[in-house]
Amino acid sequence: MKSVIKSITTFTALTAILGVMSFPPVLAADEKSVMEKGKSLAFDRKKGNCLACHVIKDGVSPGNIGPPLIYMSARYKSKEALHAQIADATVANPNSLMPPFGKHGILSDAEIGKIVEFIYSL
Amino acid sequence: MVLSLNLCASISMLAPSLAIADAEADREAFVAYFKKQFSTVPYEDYVNGVYALNKDARSQWEAIEEFPPYEIDVEEGQKLFETPFKNGKTYASCFDNDGIAIRQNFPYFDVKSGEVHTLEQDINACREKNGEKPLKWKKGNIAKISAYMAYTSRDKIINVVIPDDPRAKAAYEEGKKFFYAKRGQLNFACADCHIYSPGRLIRTETLSPALGQVTHFPVYRSKWGEIGTLHRRYGGCNKQVRAKPFKAQSRQYRNLEYFHTYMSNGLPINGPGVRK
């Protein structure tokens, strides 16, 4: 796996240097970094701080106000539906304890998008 | 058992006004809710806040209580309380029973001003009446004096009264509304954390039940490294959800304290306390 990523990165670098953009490998590398960004946004106390309330794989000292975030692709048919839940949890549950991250401008739409990529992979 | 007998006695002595009936129904529902949520926690144990629910943290806390960090504050508070003002009078001259064992009656509705008065407010009113400058509200000498006054009131049963006055009822209602209203960028009500989530973890912090939260104020917090008042804590809990805190002793916080403390009527004073 590592070597694949490595070769992709090298390939990307190479194509970049050569100025030739070949799509599939570039996307793969981007997807990975998007996921990584999503993860750090989700874990960052000043951003998503999702660990305050949810158990998430690799997350240290999580709270338990909300359910553990696992098998998300089984829970949500689409990434859009997951995006909607994070953007405004009060739609599904008006009394939700989960902050409406999008509606209250806690996270930008782009940031939520990255978090969705990460959460959907769990 | 003794507690509940006391309670019945005091309730039946009150005039059956609507305001009291409503607030009393609220309080009973409040207590019943927690009883159902935590059936093994005895009613009197709610004065211990989060330690009523978190047994691991409790033993650590009990060890701290053997040599509590607020002891020196109580001593200093007593000294301040007993030292005469420039005019020769002392704080005792401003309070019922010379200010001893009266914490349980605060906050109260003051008919003259038509507003809720807190203990801290009356401490400063006493100073001003006697030609002294008021103290800062959230920490320092006011918290020490308040700590001493709480200390002399330990085991006294909280007895916040809502007189038959529409202004008192309105103050109670405003405090109640505050407690249940979502606020701040993070959209939290006090109730979200302290009614719907006690016992649960927000990160590594176990949330305490709203019942009994006020009994042990002021509190020495290791986070503050000193003793602070209830309104300081209110401000902290507001800021935590990225809401703009109100000023200590603002009408909003006094009315909040009125509702919040009324819910703990029947529990004994055990302040000052020590918390993380």
PDB file of N, CA and C in Angstrom, chain B residues 2-89:
ATOM      1  N   VAL B   2     -35.675  12.456  56.748  1.00  0.00           N
ATOM      2  CA  VAL B   2     -35.841  13.702  57.505  1.00  0.00           C
ATOM      3  C   VAL B   2     -36.006  14.865  56.530  1.00  0.00           C
ATOM      4  N   LEU B   3     -35.188  14.799  55.485  1.00  0.00           N
ATOM      5  CA  LEU B   3     -35.232  15.850  54.477  1.00  0.00           C
ATOM      6  C   LEU B   3     -36.624  16.013  53.893  1.00  0.00           C
ATOM      7  N   SER B   4     -37.192  14.888  53.468  1.00  0.00           N
ATOM      8  CA  SER B   4     -38.468  15.000  52.779  1.00  0.00           C
ATOM      9  C   SER B   4     -39.566  15.442  53.746  1.00  0.00           C
ATOM     10  N   LEU B   5     -39.428  15.075  55.013  1.00  0.00           N
ATOM     11  CA  LEU B   5     -40.410  15.531  56.003  1.00  0.00           C
ATOM     12  C   LEU B   5     -40.356  17.048  56.144  1.00  0.00           C
ATOM     13  N   ASN B   6     -39.107  17.533  56.262  1.00  0.00           N
ATOM     14  CA  ASN B   6     -38.888  18.979  56.340  1.00  0.00           C
ATOM     15  C   ASN B   6     -39.578  19.696  55.206  1.00  0.00           C
ATOM     16  N   LEU B   7     -39.351  19.121  54.028  1.00  0.00           N
ATOM     17  CA  LEU B   7     -39.864  19.715  52.813  1.00  0.00           C
ATOM     18  C   LEU B   7     -41.382  19.823  52.830  1.00  0.00           C
ATOM     19  N   CYS B   8     -42.017  18.721  53.171  1.00  0.00           N
ATOM     20  CA  CYS B   8     -43.476  18.693  53.226  1.00  0.00           C
ATOM     21  C   CYS B   8     -43.964  19.773  54.179  1.00  0.00           C
ATOM     22  N   ALA B   9     -43.300  19.839  55.321  1.00  0.00           N
ATOM     23  CA  ALA B   9     -43.712  20.818  56.319  1.00  0.00           C
ATOM     24  C   ALA B   9     -43.624  22.227  55.751  1.00  0.00           C
ATOM     25  N   SER B  10     -42.484  22.524  55.075  1.00  0.00           N
ATOM     26  CA  SER B  10     -42.321  23.894  54.607  1.00  0.00           C
ATOM     27  C   SER B  10     -43.285  24.192  53.454  1.00  0.00           C
ATOM     28  N   ILE B  11     -43.556  23.218  52.643  1.00  0.00           N
ATOM     29  CA  ILE B  11     -44.483  23.467  51.531  1.00  0.00           C
ATOM     30  C   ILE B  11     -45.883  23.768  52.057  1.00  0.00           C
ATOM     31  N   SER B  12     -46.318  22.986  53.021  1.00  0.00           N
ATOM     32  CA  SER B  12     -47.690  23.156  53.481  1.00  0.00           C
ATOM     33  C   SER B  12     -47.872  24.481  54.226  1.00  0.00           C
ATOM     34  N   MET B  13     -46.748  25.059  54.677  1.00  0.00           N
ATOM     35  CA  MET B  13     -46.871  26.340  55.378  1.00  0.00           C
ATOM     36  C   MET B  13     -47.024  27.513  54.414  1.00  0.00           C
ATOM     37  N   LEU B  14     -46.631  27.302  53.172  1.00  0.00           N
ATOM     38  CA  LEU B  14     -46.690  28.399  52.216  1.00  0.00           C
ATOM     39  C   LEU B  14     -48.121  28.646  51.737  1.00  0.00           C
ATOM     40  N   ALA B  15     -48.377  29.907  51.422  1.00  0.00           N
ATOM     41  CA  ALA B  15     -49.705  30.228  50.880  1.00  0.00           C
ATOM     42  C   ALA B  15     -49.853  29.563  49.512  1.00  0.00           C
ATOM     43  N   PRO B  16     -51.001  29.041  49.208  1.00  0.00           N
ATOM     44  CA  PRO B  16     -51.173  28.313  47.947  1.00  0.00           C
ATOM     45  C   PRO B  16     -51.381  29.251  46.758  1.00  0.00           C
ATOM     46  N   SER B  17     -50.392  30.106  46.484  1.00  0.00           N
ATOM     47  CA  SER B  17     -50.538  31.001  45.336  1.00  0.00           C
ATOM     48  C   SER B  17     -50.151  30.256  44.067  1.00  0.00           C
ATOM     49  N   LEU B  18     -50.559  30.795  42.950  1.00  0.00           N
ATOM     50  CA  LEU B  18     -50.302  30.128  41.672  1.00  0.00           C
ATOM     51  C   LEU B  18     -48.807  30.043  41.373  1.00  0.00           C
ATOM     52  N   ALA B  19     -48.099  31.154  41.633  1.00  0.00           N
ATOM     53  CA  ALA B  19     -46.669  31.190  41.339  1.00  0.00           C
ATOM     54  C   ALA B  19     -45.961  30.050  42.049  1.00  0.00           C
ATOM     55  N   ILE B  20     -46.267  29.887  43.306  1.00  0.00           N
ATOM     56  CA  ILE B  20     -45.617  28.843  44.094  1.00  0.00           C
ATOM     57  C   ILE B  20     -46.033  27.482  43.573  1.00  0.00           C
ATOM     58  N   ALA B  21     -47.309  27.336  43.287  1.00  0.00           N
ATOM     59  CA  ALA B  21     -47.793  26.042  42.800  1.00  0.00           C
ATOM     60  C   ALA B  21     -47.049  25.650  41.528  1.00  0.00           C
ATOM     61  N   ASP B  22     -46.891  26.600  40.592  1.00  0.00           N
ATOM     62  CA  ASP B  22     -46.194  26.301  39.343  1.00  0.00           C
ATOM     63  C   ASP B  22     -44.748  25.926  39.584  1.00  0.00           C
ATOM     64  N   ALA B  23     -44.048  26.752  40.363  1.00  0.00           N
ATOM     65  CA  ALA B  23     -42.638  26.513  40.616  1.00  0.00           C
ATOM     66  C   ALA B  23     -42.464  25.199  41.370  1.00  0.00           C
ATOM     67  N   GLU B  24     -43.361  24.935  42.283  1.00  0.00           N
ATOM     68  CA  GLU B  24     -43.280  23.697  43.061  1.00  0.00           C
ATOM     69  C   GLU B  24     -43.484  22.489  42.143  1.00  0.00           C
ATOM     70  N   ALA B  25     -44.416  22.616  41.213  1.00  0.00           N
ATOM     71  CA  ALA B  25     -44.631  21.520  40.256  1.00  0.00           C
ATOM     72  C   ALA B  25     -43.375  21.329  39.405  1.00  0.00           C
ATOM     73  N   ASP B  26     -42.763  22.426  39.004  1.00  0.00           N
ATOM     74  CA  ASP B  26     -41.507  22.348  38.241  1.00  0.00           C
ATOM     75  C   ASP B  26     -40.450  21.601  39.043  1.00  0.00           C
ATOM     76  N   ARG B  27     -40.327  22.006  40.298  1.00  0.00           N
ATOM     77  CA  ARG B  27     -39.269  21.414  41.132  1.00  0.00           C
ATOM     78  C   ARG B  27     -39.506  19.916  41.335  1.00  0.00           C
ATOM     79  N   GLU B  28     -40.753  19.576  41.585  1.00  0.00           N
ATOM     80  CA  GLU B  28     -41.053  18.153  41.790  1.00  0.00           C
ATOM     81  C   GLU B  28     -40.750  17.337  40.540  1.00  0.00           C
ATOM     82  N   ALA B  29     -41.090  17.886  39.383  1.00  0.00           N
ATOM     83  CA  ALA B  29     -40.814  17.190  38.120  1.00  0.00           C
ATOM     84  C   ALA B  29     -39.305  17.053  37.908  1.00  0.00           C
ATOM     85  N   PHE B  30     -38.594  18.103  38.268  1.00  0.00           N
ATOM     86  CA  PHE B  30     -37.136  18.158  38.159  1.00  0.00           C
ATOM     87  C   PHE B  30     -36.504  17.025  38.977  1.00  0.00           C
ATOM     88  N   VAL B  31     -36.921  16.949  40.235  1.00  0.00           N
ATOM     89  CA  VAL B  31     -36.368  15.935  41.140  1.00  0.00           C
ATOM     90  C   VAL B  31     -36.750  14.538  40.655  1.00  0.00           C
ATOM     91  N   ALA B  32     -38.003  14.389  40.238  1.00  0.00           N
ATOM     92  CA  ALA B  32     -38.487  13.076  39.780  1.00  0.00           C
ATOM     93  C   ALA B  32     -37.710  12.615  38.548  1.00  0.00           C
ATOM     94  N   TYR B  33     -37.409  13.568  37.667  1.00  0.00           N
ATOM     95  CA  TYR B  33     -36.655  13.239  36.452  1.00  0.00           C
ATOM     96  C   TYR B  33     -35.299  12.630  36.810  1.00  0.00           C
ATOM     97  N   PHE B  34     -34.585  13.294  37.724  1.00  0.00           N
ATOM     98  CA  PHE B  34     -33.254  12.780  38.074  1.00  0.00           C
ATOM     99  C   PHE B  34     -33.344  11.466  38.837  1.00  0.00           C
ATOM    100  N   LYS B  35     -34.365  11.360  39.649  1.00  0.00           N
ATOM    101  CA  LYS B  35     -34.558  10.110  40.400  1.00  0.00           C
ATOM    102  C   LYS B  35     -34.706   8.949  39.425  1.00  0.00           C
ATOM    103  N   LYS B  36     -35.432   9.203  38.346  1.00  0.00           N
ATOM    104  CA  LYS B  36     -35.661   8.163  37.347  1.00  0.00           C
ATOM    105  C   LYS B  36     -34.371   7.873  36.565  1.00  0.00           C
ATOM    106  N   GLN B  37     -33.653   8.931  36.210  1.00  0.00           N
ATOM    107  CA  GLN B  37     -32.411   8.768  35.449  1.00  0.00           C
ATOM    108  C   GLN B  37     -31.350   8.026  36.247  1.00  0.00           C
ATOM    109  N   PHE B  38     -31.259   8.370  37.522  1.00  0.00           N
ATOM    110  CA  PHE B  38     -30.189   7.799  38.364  1.00  0.00           C
ATOM    111  C   PHE B  38     -30.817   7.214  39.614  1.00  0.00           C
ATOM    112  N   SER B  39     -31.428   6.076  39.434  1.00  0.00           N
ATOM    113  CA  SER B  39     -32.241   5.516  40.524  1.00  0.00           C
ATOM    114  C   SER B  39     -31.404   5.134  41.742  1.00  0.00           C
ATOM    115  N   THR B  40     -30.088   4.960  41.566  1.00  0.00           N
ATOM    116  CA  THR B  40     -29.273   4.547  42.712  1.00  0.00           C
ATOM    117  C   THR B  40     -28.674   5.736  43.464  1.00  0.00           C
ATOM    118  N   VAL B  41     -28.845   6.933  42.935  1.00  0.00           N
ATOM    119  CA  VAL B  41     -28.261   8.107  43.606  1.00  0.00           C
ATOM    120  C   VAL B  41     -29.254   8.659  44.624  1.00  0.00           C
ATOM    121  N   PRO B  42     -28.886   8.662  45.907  1.00  0.00           N
ATOM    122  CA  PRO B  42     -29.796   9.220  46.910  1.00  0.00           C
ATOM    123  C   PRO B  42     -29.965  10.728  46.707  1.00  0.00           C
ATOM    124  N   TYR B  43     -31.148  11.226  46.995  1.00  0.00           N
ATOM    125  CA  TYR B  43     -31.463  12.647  46.799  1.00  0.00           C
ATOM    126  C   TYR B  43     -30.395  13.559  47.415  1.00  0.00           C
ATOM    127  N   GLU B  44     -29.992  13.292  48.662  1.00  0.00           N
ATOM    128  CA  GLU B  44     -29.054  14.178  49.367  1.00  0.00           C
ATOM    129  C   GLU B  44     -27.694  14.205  48.679  1.00  0.00           C
ATOM    130  N   ASP B  45     -27.399  13.186  47.856  1.00  0.00           N
ATOM    131  CA  ASP B  45     -26.086  13.109  47.243  1.00  0.00           C
ATOM    132  C   ASP B  45     -25.911  14.101  46.089  1.00  0.00           C
ATOM    133  N   TYR B  46     -27.000  14.679  45.622  1.00  0.00           N
ATOM    134  CA  TYR B  46     -26.895  15.636  44.511  1.00  0.00           C
ATOM    135  C   TYR B  46     -26.098  16.880  44.885  1.00  0.00           C
ATOM    136  N   VAL B  47     -25.968  17.143  46.186  1.00  0.00           N
ATOM    137  CA  VAL B  47     -25.157  18.299  46.595  1.00  0.00           C
ATOM    138  C   VAL B  47     -23.685  18.110  46.203  1.00  0.00           C
ATOM    139  N   ASN B  48     -23.310  16.896  45.862  1.00  0.00           N
ATOM    140  CA  ASN B  48     -21.921  16.626  45.501  1.00  0.00           C
ATOM    141  C   ASN B  48     -21.651  16.739  44.011  1.00  0.00           C
ATOM    142  N   GLY B  49     -22.643  17.216  43.275  1.00  0.00           N
ATOM    143  CA  GLY B  49     -22.447  17.512  41.857  1.00  0.00           C
ATOM    144  C   GLY B  49     -22.020  16.292  41.069  1.00  0.00           C
ATOM    145  N   VAL B  50     -21.014  16.494  40.271  1.00  0.00           N
ATOM    146  CA  VAL B  50     -20.547  15.453  39.363  1.00  0.00           C
ATOM    147  C   VAL B  50     -20.079  14.204  40.126  1.00  0.00           C
ATOM    148  N   TYR B  51     -19.660  14.405  41.375  1.00  0.00           N
ATOM    149  CA  TYR B  51     -19.138  13.265  42.148  1.00  0.00           C
ATOM    150  C   TYR B  51     -20.243  12.326  42.629  1.00  0.00           C
ATOM    151  N   ALA B  52     -21.478  12.767  42.501  1.00  0.00           N
ATOM    152  CA  ALA B  52     -22.595  11.877  42.802  1.00  0.00           C
ATOM    153  C   ALA B  52     -22.704  10.802  41.708  1.00  0.00           C
ATOM    154  N   LEU B  53     -22.179  11.113  40.525  1.00  0.00           N
ATOM    155  CA  LEU B  53     -22.320  10.199  39.386  1.00  0.00           C
ATOM    156  C   LEU B  53     -21.030   9.491  39.006  1.00  0.00           C
ATOM    157  N   ASN B  54     -19.906  10.128  39.259  1.00  0.00           N
ATOM    158  CA  ASN B  54     -18.629   9.574  38.814  1.00  0.00           C
ATOM    159  C   ASN B  54     -17.812   9.079  40.012  1.00  0.00           C
ATOM    160  N   LYS B  55     -17.900   7.774  40.235  1.00  0.00           N
ATOM    161  CA  LYS B  55     -17.292   7.184  41.435  1.00  0.00           C
ATOM    162  C   LYS B  55     -15.764   7.277  41.430  1.00  0.00           C
ATOM    163  N   ASP B  56     -15.165   7.185  40.238  1.00  0.00           N
ATOM    164  CA  ASP B  56     -13.699   7.235  40.167  1.00  0.00           C
ATOM    165  C   ASP B  56     -13.199   8.603  40.595  1.00  0.00           C
ATOM    166  N   ALA B  57     -13.842   9.626  40.039  1.00  0.00           N
ATOM    167  CA  ALA B  57     -13.426  10.990  40.371  1.00  0.00           C
ATOM    168  C   ALA B  57     -13.734  11.276  41.836  1.00  0.00           C
ATOM    169  N   ARG B  58     -14.745  10.605  42.366  1.00  0.00           N
ATOM    170  CA  ARG B  58     -15.188  10.909  43.723  1.00  0.00           C
ATOM    171  C   ARG B  58     -14.124  10.643  44.780  1.00  0.00           C
ATOM    172  N   SER B  59     -13.437   9.524  44.668  1.00  0.00           N
ATOM    173  CA  SER B  59     -12.477   9.191  45.731  1.00  0.00           C
ATOM    174  C   SER B  59     -11.326  10.193  45.740  1.00  0.00           C
ATOM    175  N   GLN B  60     -10.951  10.626  44.544  1.00  0.00           N
ATOM    176  CA  GLN B  60      -9.893  11.642  44.440  1.00  0.00           C
ATOM    177  C   GLN B  60     -10.353  12.941  45.113  1.00  0.00           C
ATOM    178  N   TRP B  61     -11.582  13.280  44.821  1.00  0.00           N
ATOM    179  CA  TRP B  61     -12.163  14.512  45.362  1.00  0.00           C
ATOM    180  C   TRP B  61     -12.293  14.437  46.885  1.00  0.00           C
ATOM    181  N   GLU B  62     -12.704  13.277  47.364  1.00  0.00           N
ATOM    182  CA  GLU B  62     -12.843  13.117  48.816  1.00  0.00           C
ATOM    183  C   GLU B  62     -11.500  13.287  49.518  1.00  0.00           C
ATOM    184  N   ALA B  63     -10.441  12.823  48.847  1.00  0.00           N
ATOM    185  CA  ALA B  63      -9.096  13.006  49.418  1.00  0.00           C
ATOM    186  C   ALA B  63      -8.759  14.492  49.501  1.00  0.00           C
ATOM    187  N   ILE B  64      -9.130  15.245  48.451  1.00  0.00           N
ATOM    188  CA  ILE B  64      -8.867  16.692  48.442  1.00  0.00           C
ATOM    189  C   ILE B  64      -9.651  17.380  49.563  1.00  0.00           C
ATOM    190  N   GLU B  65     -10.880  16.903  49.789  1.00  0.00           N
ATOM    191  CA  GLU B  65     -11.741  17.503  50.811  1.00  0.00           C
ATOM    192  C   GLU B  65     -11.177  17.335  52.233  1.00  0.00           C
ATOM    193  N   GLU B  66     -10.199  16.431  52.415  1.00  0.00           N
ATOM    194  CA  GLU B  66      -9.596  16.262  53.739  1.00  0.00           C
ATOM    195  C   GLU B  66      -8.809  17.515  54.145  1.00  0.00           C
ATOM    196  N   PHE B  67      -8.141  18.104  53.172  1.00  0.00           N
ATOM    197  CA  PHE B  67      -7.435  19.371  53.415  1.00  0.00           C
ATOM    198  C   PHE B  67      -7.837  20.339  52.311  1.00  0.00           C
ATOM    199  N   PRO B  68      -9.048  20.806  52.366  1.00  0.00           N
ATOM    200  CA  PRO B  68      -9.585  21.542  51.211  1.00  0.00           C
ATOM    201  C   PRO B  68      -8.878  22.875  50.969  1.00  0.00           C
ATOM    202  N   PRO B  69      -8.643  23.179  49.699  1.00  0.00           N
ATOM    203  CA  PRO B  69      -7.936  24.422  49.364  1.00  0.00           C
ATOM    204  C   PRO B  69      -8.743  25.682  49.712  1.00  0.00           C
ATOM    205  N   TYR B  70     -10.047  25.525  49.962  1.00  0.00           N
ATOM    206  CA  TYR B  70     -10.851  26.716  50.275  1.00  0.00           C
ATOM    207  C   TYR B  70     -10.794  27.076  51.760  1.00  0.00           C
ATOM    208  N   GLU B  71     -10.130  26.256  52.569  1.00  0.00           N
ATOM    209  CA  GLU B  71     -10.107  26.501  54.011  1.00  0.00           C
ATOM    210  C   GLU B  71      -9.570  27.903  54.333  1.00  0.00           C
ATOM    211  N   ILE B  72      -8.506  28.253  53.637  1.00  0.00           N
ATOM    212  CA  ILE B  72      -7.884  29.560  53.872  1.00  0.00           C
ATOM    213  C   ILE B  72      -8.817  30.686  53.439  1.00  0.00           C
ATOM    214  N   ASP B  73      -9.601  30.427  52.390  1.00  0.00           N
ATOM    215  CA  ASP B  73     -10.563  31.439  51.935  1.00  0.00           C
ATOM    216  C   ASP B  73     -11.649  31.662  52.986  1.00  0.00           C
ATOM    217  N   VAL B  74     -12.083  30.577  53.613  1.00  0.00           N
ATOM    218  CA  VAL B  74     -13.097  30.697  54.662  1.00  0.00           C
ATOM    219  C   VAL B  74     -12.533  31.513  55.828  1.00  0.00           C
ATOM    220  N   GLU B  75     -11.286  31.227  56.174  1.00  0.00           N
ATOM    221  CA  GLU B  75     -10.651  31.971  57.276  1.00  0.00           C
ATOM    222  C   GLU B  75     -10.517  33.448  56.940  1.00  0.00           C
ATOM    223  N   GLU B  76     -10.046  33.713  55.735  1.00  0.00           N
ATOM    224  CA  GLU B  76      -9.896  35.117  55.333  1.00  0.00           C
ATOM    225  C   GLU B  76     -11.263  35.788  55.230  1.00  0.00           C
ATOM    226  N   GLY B  77     -12.230  35.020  54.744  1.00  0.00           N
ATOM    227  CA  GLY B  77     -13.585  35.553  54.630  1.00  0.00           C
ATOM    228  C   GLY B  77     -14.136  35.936  55.990  1.00  0.00           C
ATOM    229  N   GLN B  78     -13.875  35.109  56.977  1.00  0.00           N
ATOM    230  CA  GLN B  78     -14.343  35.410  58.340  1.00  0.00           C
ATOM    231  C   GLN B  78     -13.696  36.692  58.853  1.00  0.00           C
ATOM    232  N   LYS B  79     -12.392  36.802  58.613  1.00  0.00           N
ATOM    233  CA  LYS B  79     -11.683  37.997  59.063  1.00  0.00           C
ATOM    234  C   LYS B  79     -12.278  39.250  58.420  1.00  0.00           C
ATOM    235  N   LEU B  80     -12.501  39.163  57.102  1.00  0.00           N
ATOM    236  CA  LEU B  80     -13.090  40.305  56.385  1.00  0.00           C
ATOM    237  C   LEU B  80     -14.482  40.607  56.930  1.00  0.00           C
ATOM    238  N   PHE B  81     -15.226  39.538  57.174  1.00  0.00           N
ATOM    239  CA  PHE B  81     -16.604  39.678  57.639  1.00  0.00           C
ATOM    240  C   PHE B  81     -16.659  40.369  59.000  1.00  0.00           C
ATOM    241  N   GLU B  82     -15.685  40.079  59.837  1.00  0.00           N
ATOM    242  CA  GLU B  82     -15.717  40.587  61.211  1.00  0.00           C
ATOM    243  C   GLU B  82     -14.972  41.911  61.399  1.00  0.00           C
ATOM    244  N   THR B  83     -14.161  42.283  60.399  1.00  0.00           N
ATOM    245  CA  THR B  83     -13.414  43.543  60.527  1.00  0.00           C
ATOM    246  C   THR B  83     -14.352  44.734  60.311  1.00  0.00           C
ATOM    247  N   PRO B  84     -14.407  45.653  61.278  1.00  0.00           N
ATOM    248  CA  PRO B  84     -15.333  46.792  61.146  1.00  0.00           C
ATOM    249  C   PRO B  84     -14.986  47.693  59.961  1.00  0.00           C
ATOM    250  N   PHE B  85     -16.019  48.270  59.353  1.00  0.00           N
ATOM    251  CA  PHE B  85     -15.831  49.307  58.334  1.00  0.00           C
ATOM    252  C   PHE B  85     -15.268  50.546  59.038  1.00  0.00           C
ATOM    253  N   LYS B  86     -14.942  51.571  58.246  1.00  0.00           N
ATOM    254  CA  LYS B  86     -14.378  52.800  58.831  1.00  0.00           C
ATOM    255  C   LYS B  86     -15.349  53.416  59.831  1.00  0.00           C
ATOM    256  N   ASN B  87     -16.645  53.200  59.604  1.00  0.00           N
ATOM    257  CA  ASN B  87     -17.631  53.795  60.517  1.00  0.00           C
ATOM    258  C   ASN B  87     -17.882  52.933  61.763  1.00  0.00           C
ATOM    259  N   GLY B  88     -17.124  51.829  61.883  1.00  0.00           N
ATOM    260  CA  GLY B  88     -17.243  51.011  63.085  1.00  0.00           C
ATOM    261  C   GLY B  88     -18.227  49.863  62.975  1.00  0.00           C
ATOM    262  N   LYS B  89     -19.102  49.923  61.990  1.00  0.00           N
ATOM    263  CA  LYS B  89     -20.064  48.819  61.839  1.00  0.00           C
ATOM    264  C   LYS B  89     -19.432  47.636  61.109  1.00  0.00           C
TER     265      LYS B  89
END
